XYZ file of N, CA, C and O in Angstrom:
640
model
N 360.501 223.848 -26.889
C 359.103 223.757 -26.924
C 358.402 224.951 -27.717
O 359.031 225.930 -27.841
N 357.669 224.445 -28.875
C 357.018 225.530 -29.885
C 355.712 225.680 -29.750
O 355.119 226.897 -30.275
N 355.098 225.317 -28.587
C 353.588 225.611 -28.423
C 353.346 227.049 -28.086
O 352.317 227.500 -28.347
N 354.401 227.748 -27.667
C 354.261 229.220 -27.491
C 354.286 230.077 -28.514
O 353.701 231.338 -28.685
N 354.982 229.554 -29.622
C 355.054 230.390 -30.602
C 354.377 230.040 -31.960
O 354.203 230.648 -32.942
N 353.697 228.684 -31.791
C 352.636 228.186 -32.845
C 351.626 228.039 -32.364
O 351.306 227.945 -31.040
N 350.354 228.312 -33.418
C 349.085 227.923 -32.948
C 348.987 226.488 -33.135
O 348.862 226.298 -34.261
N 348.217 225.627 -32.200
C 347.857 224.338 -32.567
C 346.597 224.525 -33.395
O 345.514 225.263 -33.032
N 346.333 223.713 -34.706
C 345.202 223.878 -35.214
C 344.742 222.585 -35.691
O 345.748 221.570 -35.721
N 343.284 222.099 -35.703
C 343.020 220.991 -36.311
C 343.273 220.596 -37.578
O 343.620 219.463 -38.117
N 343.831 221.475 -38.421
C 344.416 221.137 -40.000
C 345.643 220.748 -39.933
O 346.012 219.753 -40.626
N 346.426 221.033 -38.810
C 347.857 220.466 -38.970
C 347.795 218.945 -38.039
O 348.763 218.243 -38.217
N 346.715 218.993 -37.201
C 346.679 217.453 -36.353
C 347.672 217.834 -35.306
O 347.852 216.498 -34.714
N 348.466 218.616 -35.047
C 349.204 218.571 -33.934
C 348.680 218.825 -32.812
O 347.597 219.396 -32.748
N 349.535 218.712 -31.777
C 349.038 218.616 -30.401
C 349.885 219.469 -29.775
O 351.226 219.545 -30.265
N 349.859 220.142 -28.495
C 351.074 220.852 -27.711
C 352.006 219.932 -27.491
O 353.073 220.209 -27.537
N 351.928 218.579 -27.082
C 352.597 217.495 -26.409
C 353.406 217.220 -27.824
O 354.777 216.944 -27.506
N 352.914 217.382 -29.128
C 353.590 217.119 -30.398
C 354.827 218.275 -30.720
O 355.152 218.103 -31.850
N 354.551 219.434 -29.877
C 355.345 220.438 -30.277
C 356.500 220.635 -29.521
O 357.340 221.459 -29.223
N 356.817 219.480 -28.960
C 357.939 219.565 -27.486
C 359.025 218.849 -27.924
O 358.792 217.370 -28.325
N 360.211 219.328 -28.086
C 361.187 218.523 -28.619
C 361.805 217.651 -27.648
O 362.210 218.325 -26.372
N 361.782 216.261 -28.111
C 362.283 215.644 -26.420
C 363.689 215.095 -26.732
O 364.008 214.416 -25.775
N 364.414 215.512 -27.641
C 365.914 215.189 -27.594
C 366.694 216.066 -28.296
O 366.382 215.958 -29.785
N 367.720 216.625 -28.138
C 368.784 217.173 -28.983
C 370.052 217.227 -28.590
O 370.166 217.441 -27.578
N 370.852 216.957 -29.363
C 372.043 216.418 -29.186
C 372.981 216.746 -30.556
O 372.500 216.032 -31.541
N 374.272 217.122 -30.221
C 375.005 216.998 -31.602
C 376.612 216.970 -30.952
O 376.888 216.827 -29.738
N 377.377 215.932 -31.871
C 378.528 215.809 -31.320
C 379.640 215.022 -32.204
O 379.294 215.107 -33.511
N 380.576 214.562 -31.973
C 381.717 213.788 -32.671
C 381.564 212.194 -32.491
O 381.096 211.801 -31.381
N 381.829 211.602 -33.182
C 381.878 210.147 -33.440
C 383.055 209.388 -34.199
O 383.559 210.598 -34.775
N 383.506 208.450 -33.739
C 385.058 208.132 -34.385
C 384.463 206.691 -35.137
O 384.422 205.647 -34.568
N 384.620 206.777 -36.525
C 384.080 205.800 -37.675
C 385.533 204.765 -37.397
O 386.520 205.309 -37.874
N 385.194 203.395 -37.441
C 386.329 202.704 -37.512
C 385.995 201.364 -38.531
O 384.712 201.062 -38.347
N 386.835 200.747 -39.253
C 386.704 199.761 -39.867
C 386.772 198.592 -38.830
O 387.618 198.582 -38.342
N 385.655 197.245 -39.101
C 385.856 196.347 -38.265
C 385.768 195.160 -39.164
O 384.687 195.189 -39.955
N 386.561 194.003 -39.399
C 386.550 192.727 -39.805
C 387.087 191.950 -39.241
O 388.029 192.253 -38.731
N 386.689 191.034 -39.004
C 386.977 189.640 -38.284
C 388.521 189.762 -38.704
O 388.732 189.185 -39.611
N 389.403 189.542 -37.782
C 390.787 188.958 -37.844
C 391.617 189.967 -38.776
O 392.632 189.655 -39.122
N 391.164 191.274 -38.952
C 392.095 192.328 -39.891
C 392.381 193.522 -38.625
O 391.809 193.911 -37.961
N 393.182 194.331 -39.343
C 393.578 195.469 -38.459
C 393.963 196.364 -39.413
O 394.783 196.174 -40.885
N 393.517 197.695 -39.266
C 393.590 198.661 -40.349
C 394.337 199.494 -39.796
O 394.338 199.759 -38.339
N 395.120 200.546 -40.670
C 395.745 201.815 -40.058
C 395.230 202.840 -40.905
O 395.234 202.902 -42.094
N 394.908 203.985 -40.102
C 394.529 205.126 -40.349
C 395.375 206.214 -40.701
O 395.924 206.826 -39.700
N 395.511 206.754 -42.047
C 396.795 207.435 -42.403
C 396.420 208.676 -42.339
O 396.524 209.673 -41.462
N 395.096 209.289 -42.858
C 394.797 210.898 -42.868
C 393.734 210.996 -41.613
O 393.073 211.921 -41.363
N 393.103 209.813 -40.869
C 392.434 209.978 -40.001
C 390.776 209.123 -40.181
O 390.689 209.115 -41.295
N 390.065 209.445 -39.011
C 389.176 208.966 -39.300
C 387.842 209.782 -38.366
O 388.539 209.656 -36.969
N 386.781 210.521 -38.946
C 386.248 211.172 -38.175
C 384.950 211.578 -38.401
O 384.447 211.433 -39.617
N 383.880 211.644 -37.676
C 382.465 211.756 -37.766
C 381.925 213.036 -37.106
O 382.403 213.017 -35.846
N 380.876 213.479 -37.671
C 380.088 214.343 -36.603
C 378.523 214.005 -36.728
O 378.092 213.420 -37.404
N 377.753 214.157 -35.837
C 376.504 214.042 -35.770
C 375.635 215.143 -35.269
O 375.977 215.714 -34.244
N 374.165 215.162 -35.531
C 373.321 215.877 -34.899
C 372.005 215.030 -35.061
O 371.543 214.507 -35.793
N 371.480 214.863 -33.554
C 370.097 214.049 -33.345
C 368.953 214.885 -32.782
O 369.265 215.715 -31.875
N 367.989 214.980 -33.500
C 366.827 215.598 -32.819
C 365.748 214.664 -33.278
O 365.391 214.186 -33.955
N 365.039 214.093 -31.744
C 364.022 213.417 -31.490
C 364.791 212.268 -31.582
O 366.063 211.777 -31.450
N 364.353 211.261 -32.651
C 364.858 210.077 -33.008
C 365.211 209.920 -34.337
O 365.463 208.778 -34.840
N 365.630 210.909 -34.915
C 366.298 211.049 -36.329
C 367.828 211.696 -35.663
O 367.808 212.956 -35.368
N 368.760 210.875 -36.577
C 370.163 211.067 -36.343
C 370.776 211.410 -37.661
O 370.798 210.470 -38.697
N 371.351 212.655 -37.767
C 372.036 212.751 -39.088
C 373.394 212.672 -38.965
O 374.130 213.483 -38.085
N 374.097 211.771 -39.807
C 375.709 211.487 -39.380
C 376.389 211.882 -40.657
O 375.914 211.471 -41.745
N 377.683 212.119 -40.688
C 378.674 212.426 -41.527
C 379.875 212.165 -40.896
O 380.172 211.755 -39.937
N 380.827 211.557 -42.079
C 382.047 210.572 -41.499
C 382.974 210.643 -42.844
O 382.250 210.595 -43.977
N 384.485 210.198 -42.519
C 385.165 209.899 -43.519
C 386.204 208.916 -42.763
O 386.082 209.049 -41.679
N 386.801 208.116 -43.409
C 387.784 207.192 -43.049
C 388.748 207.132 -44.111
O 388.821 207.184 -45.272
N 390.201 207.349 -43.475
C 391.500 207.421 -44.752
C 392.280 206.337 -44.151
O 392.436 206.181 -42.658
N 392.524 205.264 -45.030
C 393.812 204.169 -44.467
C 394.786 204.573 -44.977
O 394.766 204.748 -46.163
N 396.015 203.961 -44.583
C 397.304 203.802 -45.072
C 396.990 202.585 -45.945
O 396.201 201.905 -46.161
N 397.897 202.721 -46.960
C 398.083 201.496 -47.912
C 397.726 199.899 -47.377
O 398.636 199.150 -47.557
N 396.290 199.577 -47.097
C 396.436 198.216 -46.984
C 395.964 198.001 -45.659
O 395.399 198.717 -44.744
N 395.512 196.618 -45.500
C 394.999 196.169 -44.552
C 395.667 195.052 -43.874
O 396.350 194.062 -44.913
N 395.788 194.195 -42.668
C 396.606 193.138 -42.491
C 395.882 192.137 -41.708
O 394.802 192.669 -41.349
N 395.929 190.877 -42.097
C 395.139 189.882 -41.487
C 394.157 189.156 -42.350
O 394.759 189.173 -43.380
N 393.111 188.680 -42.108
C 392.277 187.837 -43.214
C 391.433 188.897 -43.727
O 390.281 189.175 -43.392
N 391.856 189.298 -44.843
C 391.575 190.392 -45.713
C 390.377 190.071 -46.564
O 389.790 191.216 -47.075
N 389.962 188.632 -46.602
C 389.116 188.352 -47.423
C 387.393 188.615 -46.678
O 386.307 188.430 -47.129
N 387.680 188.848 -45.192
C 386.590 188.732 -44.385
C 385.759 190.384 -44.731
O 386.137 191.518 -45.071
N 384.334 190.175 -44.470
C 383.541 191.329 -44.972
C 383.743 192.296 -43.887
O 383.919 192.057 -42.555
N 383.797 193.656 -44.300
C 384.048 194.677 -43.254
C 382.544 195.630 -43.136
O 381.823 195.690 -43.865
N 382.559 196.168 -41.866
C 381.540 197.226 -41.651
C 382.291 198.444 -41.180
O 383.463 198.520 -40.798
N 381.490 199.451 -41.020
C 382.206 200.594 -40.165
C 381.193 200.764 -38.919
O 379.939 200.859 -38.808
N 382.235 200.859 -37.922
C 381.598 200.851 -36.413
C 381.775 202.038 -35.762
O 382.506 203.036 -36.317
N 381.115 202.510 -34.498
C 381.601 203.541 -33.743
C 380.122 204.604 -34.060
O 380.338 205.715 -33.584
N 379.228 204.519 -34.270
C 377.819 205.193 -34.664
C 377.694 205.685 -33.290
O 377.500 204.745 -32.264
N 376.954 206.777 -32.915
C 376.801 207.090 -31.540
C 375.522 206.649 -31.018
O 375.165 206.430 -29.950
N 374.606 205.748 -32.043
C 373.347 205.369 -31.814
C 372.840 204.144 -32.305
O 373.535 204.088 -33.516
N 372.073 203.274 -31.940
C 371.762 201.966 -32.573
C 370.519 202.865 -33.489
O 369.597 203.092 -33.177
N 370.538 201.948 -34.791
C 369.787 202.175 -35.858
C 368.436 201.509 -35.491
O 368.512 200.775 -35.262
N 367.358 202.144 -35.788
C 365.776 201.692 -35.555
C 365.667 200.151 -36.177
O 366.221 200.295 -37.285
N 364.932 199.280 -35.458
C 364.584 197.962 -35.997
C 363.354 197.731 -35.633
O 363.086 197.339 -34.785
N 362.520 198.017 -36.672
C 361.054 197.704 -36.562
C 360.609 196.060 -36.509
O 359.574 195.971 -36.224
N 361.656 195.179 -36.625
C 361.483 193.850 -36.469
C 361.152 193.218 -38.072
O 360.889 192.037 -37.987
N 361.049 193.849 -38.931
C 360.299 193.398 -40.262
C 361.288 193.055 -40.966
O 361.717 192.263 -42.145
N 362.863 193.173 -40.781
C 363.792 193.105 -41.456
C 364.048 193.862 -42.852
O 365.157 193.202 -43.700
N 363.350 194.549 -43.155
C 363.372 195.360 -44.420
C 363.517 196.794 -44.083
O 363.043 197.650 -44.531
N 364.264 197.182 -42.630
C 364.512 198.591 -42.267
C 365.825 199.296 -42.639
O 366.329 199.783 -41.952
N 366.846 198.557 -43.487
C 368.046 199.245 -43.800
C 367.435 200.276 -44.488
O 367.093 200.796 -45.463
N 368.598 201.717 -43.801
C 368.082 203.179 -44.306
C 369.776 203.190 -44.935
O 370.707 203.347 -44.151
N 369.458 203.688 -45.962
C 370.978 204.069 -46.921
C 371.296 205.346 -46.449
O 370.937 206.544 -45.992
N 372.670 205.302 -46.945
C 373.659 206.597 -46.635
C 373.805 207.129 -47.954
O 373.893 206.183 -48.933
N 374.333 208.435 -48.047
C 374.892 208.969 -49.402
C 376.491 208.646 -49.233
O 377.042 209.177 -48.339
N 376.832 208.020 -50.302
C 378.471 208.109 -50.001
C 379.091 209.240 -51.208
O 378.506 209.205 -52.271
N 379.486 210.258 -50.532
C 379.614 211.612 -51.389
C 381.105 211.328 -52.102
O 381.435 211.815 -52.953
N 382.023 210.601 -51.834
C 383.236 210.390 -52.125
C 384.074 208.947 -51.727
O 384.135 208.983 -50.874
N 384.818 208.703 -52.663
C 385.723 207.431 -52.291
C 386.942 207.461 -53.631
O 386.955 207.838 -54.335
N 388.065 206.858 -53.018
C 389.305 206.942 -53.963
C 390.270 206.057 -53.421
O 390.403 205.527 -52.180
N 390.780 205.239 -54.302
C 391.484 204.054 -53.903
C 390.928 203.008 -53.448
O 391.435 202.120 -52.522
N 389.736 202.639 -53.611
C 388.931 201.435 -52.887
C 388.183 200.767 -54.019
O 388.251 201.260 -55.260
N 388.847 199.601 -54.124
C 388.626 198.494 -55.597
C 387.321 198.033 -55.745
O 386.851 197.105 -54.991
N 386.514 198.663 -56.317
C 385.035 198.700 -56.702
C 385.352 198.512 -58.634
O 384.444 199.292 -58.990
N 386.157 197.893 -59.138
C 386.332 197.817 -60.608
C 384.848 197.267 -60.797
O 384.459 196.096 -60.741
N 384.120 198.028 -61.990
C 382.848 197.699 -62.626
C 381.560 197.757 -61.569
O 380.937 196.646 -62.309
N 381.944 197.888 -60.436
C 380.746 198.274 -59.641
C 380.749 199.233 -58.724
O 381.965 200.037 -58.917
N 379.747 199.420 -58.109
C 379.539 200.716 -57.153
C 379.515 200.133 -55.642
O 379.854 199.023 -55.640
N 379.150 201.431 -54.808
C 379.150 200.992 -53.289
C 377.731 201.398 -53.100
O 377.258 202.427 -53.491
N 376.906 200.846 -51.966
C 375.980 201.178 -51.429
C 376.282 201.197 -50.029
O 376.811 200.037 -49.440
N 375.921 201.978 -49.062
C 376.096 201.791 -47.639
C 374.850 201.920 -46.752
O 374.058 202.838 -47.204
N 374.654 201.017 -45.861
C 373.239 201.105 -45.084
C 373.394 201.051 -43.452
O 374.489 200.573 -43.369
N 372.583 201.846 -43.006
C 372.636 201.554 -41.453
C 372.081 200.288 -41.167
O 370.742 200.052 -41.501
N 372.692 199.391 -40.161
C 372.318 198.193 -39.690
C 371.074 198.330 -38.782
O 371.775 198.715 -37.855
N 370.015 197.834 -39.061
C 368.992 197.904 -38.144
C 369.284 197.191 -36.989
O 369.676 195.685 -36.830
N 369.222 197.648 -35.735
C 369.254 197.254 -34.529
C 370.879 197.096 -34.064
O 371.025 196.653 -33.072
N 371.659 197.843 -34.911
C 373.041 197.875 -34.530
C 373.302 199.390 -34.536
O 372.816 199.982 -35.225
N 374.614 199.737 -33.941
C 375.050 200.833 -34.115
C 376.836 200.568 -35.183
O 377.667 201.288 -34.999
N 376.246 200.369 -36.463
C 377.100 199.965 -37.459
C 376.488 200.463 -39.243
O 375.434 200.575 -39.053
N 377.535 200.647 -39.721
C 377.226 200.780 -41.323
C 377.850 199.361 -41.769
O 378.967 199.144 -41.702
N 376.812 199.020 -43.031
C 377.607 198.032 -43.928
C 377.741 198.356 -45.231
O 376.695 198.842 -45.880
N 378.765 198.523 -45.946
C 378.953 198.971 -47.345
C 378.336 197.269 -48.066
O 378.853 196.150 -47.926
N 377.856 197.732 -49.125
C 377.617 196.354 -50.075
C 378.057 196.886 -51.518
O 378.181 198.264 -51.967
N 378.803 195.875 -52.351
C 378.939 195.986 -53.864
C 377.889 195.960 -54.598
O 376.766 195.190 -54.193
N 377.465 197.145 -55.422
C 376.448 196.958 -56.244
C 376.734 196.932 -57.623
O 377.870 197.686 -58.376
N 376.159 196.328 -58.611
C 376.398 196.203 -60.025
C 375.056 195.433 -60.596
O 374.216 195.240 -59.892
N 374.952 195.983 -62.081
C 373.750 195.231 -62.622
C 373.601 193.951 -62.775
O 374.495 193.269 -62.662
N 372.061 193.522 -62.856
C 371.670 192.142 -62.921
C 372.230 191.260 -61.590
O 372.758 190.379 -62.021
N 372.815 191.965 -60.621
C 373.093 191.029 -59.476
C 372.693 191.524 -58.204
O 372.781 192.674 -57.772
N 372.411 190.718 -57.022
C 372.509 191.121 -55.838
C 373.600 191.633 -55.321
O 374.830 191.395 -55.679
N 373.464 192.735 -54.194
C 374.425 193.235 -53.584
C 375.092 192.090 -52.879
O 374.633 191.306 -52.256
N 376.716 192.541 -52.740
C 377.313 191.571 -51.813
C 378.142 192.445 -51.094
O 378.630 193.491 -50.978
N 378.726 191.678 -49.992
C 379.487 191.961 -48.787
C 380.490 192.814 -49.472
O 381.122 192.247 -50.480
N 381.482 193.747 -48.699
C 382.526 194.554 -49.213
C 383.789 193.540 -48.483
O 383.508 193.713 -47.208
N 384.625 193.204 -48.908
C 385.957 192.719 -48.060
C 386.666 193.579 -47.208
O 386.933 194.913 -48.189
N 387.384 193.526 -46.546
C 388.587 194.341 -46.005
C 389.459 194.795 -47.128
O 389.856 196.193 -46.945
N 389.879 194.062 -47.667
C 390.897 194.381 -48.499
C 390.466 195.319 -49.615
O 391.166 196.324 -50.240
N 389.347 195.022 -50.321
C 388.590 196.081 -51.141
C 388.461 197.415 -50.675
O 388.764 198.455 -50.912
N 387.959 197.337 -49.327
C 387.458 198.795 -48.726
C 389.154 199.596 -48.468
O 388.706 200.854 -48.652
N 390.041 198.687 -47.964
C 391.279 199.349 -47.255
C 392.037 199.787 -49.013
O 393.032 200.920 -48.715
N 391.742 199.115 -49.897
C 392.321 199.559 -51.336
C 393.714 199.246 -51.173
O 394.262 198.604 -49.948
N 394.395 199.362 -52.441
C 395.886 199.328 -52.530
C 396.648 200.171 -52.536
O 397.968 200.244 -52.320
N 396.344 201.469 -51.955
C 397.025 202.616 -51.587
C 396.345 203.435 -50.557
O 395.348 202.873 -50.205
N 396.826 204.534 -50.463
C 395.881 205.471 -49.311
C 394.464 205.864 -49.756
O 394.323 206.224 -50.728
N 393.468 204.870 -48.985
C 392.226 205.166 -49.431
C 391.786 206.184 -48.726
O 392.014 206.479 -47.273
N 390.182 206.607 -49.371
C 389.276 207.634 -48.656
C 388.030 207.428 -48.951
O 387.701 207.061 -49.952
N 386.943 207.211 -47.814
C 385.616 207.207 -48.248
C 385.020 208.236 -47.488
O 385.015 208.418 -46.075
N 384.107 208.748 -47.922
C 383.235 210.047 -47.449
C 382.057 209.686 -47.296
O 381.382 209.245 -48.580
N 380.988 210.050 -46.380
C 379.482 209.479 -46.281
C 378.948 210.592 -45.447
O 379.142 211.084 -44.355
N 377.331 210.523 -45.907
C 376.523 211.006 -44.884
C 375.231 210.614 -45.058
O 374.857 210.183 -45.986
N 374.416 211.022 -43.994
C 372.946 210.794 -44.369
C 372.276 210.105 -42.684
O 372.872 210.254 -41.536
N 370.637 210.640 -43.061
C 370.086 210.289 -41.477
C 369.701 208.965 -41.476
O 369.511 208.074 -42.476
N 369.426 208.748 -40.278
C 368.895 207.280 -39.740
C 367.972 207.513 -38.432
O 368.034 208.561 -37.844
N 366.777 206.712 -38.615
C 366.014 206.526 -37.410
C 366.664 205.891 -36.382
O 367.348 204.801 -36.473
N 366.830 206.276 -35.115
C 367.025 205.538 -34.046
C 366.549 204.745 -33.109
O 364.922 205.003 -33.398
N 366.822 203.911 -32.113
C 365.649 202.863 -31.804
C 365.238 203.767 -30.530
O 365.466 204.660 -29.765
């Protein structure tokens, strides 16, 4: 509660109720790749941390895989395990992006990667991006790569 240490003014538009922190939490989460009919092996691990303040959650994470994936490797992959569901205002346009800070041995020849929290779900969806083309889903094989791969990411999202 910040009302005891701050003065509510007409200039800020704040109220005493607006100065009460309604949720604070921090912890760990375990990101995992999920693709229909696929199995992934995590070599160096998979780990995430989060801090939630009110309805804003900041997540960081990484996934390390051993060389490859088995099963239906052409299926689209998502990253599951987020501690909270991403906000969905119902407009269908509320994809909240993450920053991809690092990746190695992930097959994105001549294109890049964009990752988004999926509205109404507790997962992240990676997309291929390239010039003059719509983003496309990333297959399990491309995300797991042909050697031991790693992807690291971070970013805030609004929760439901």
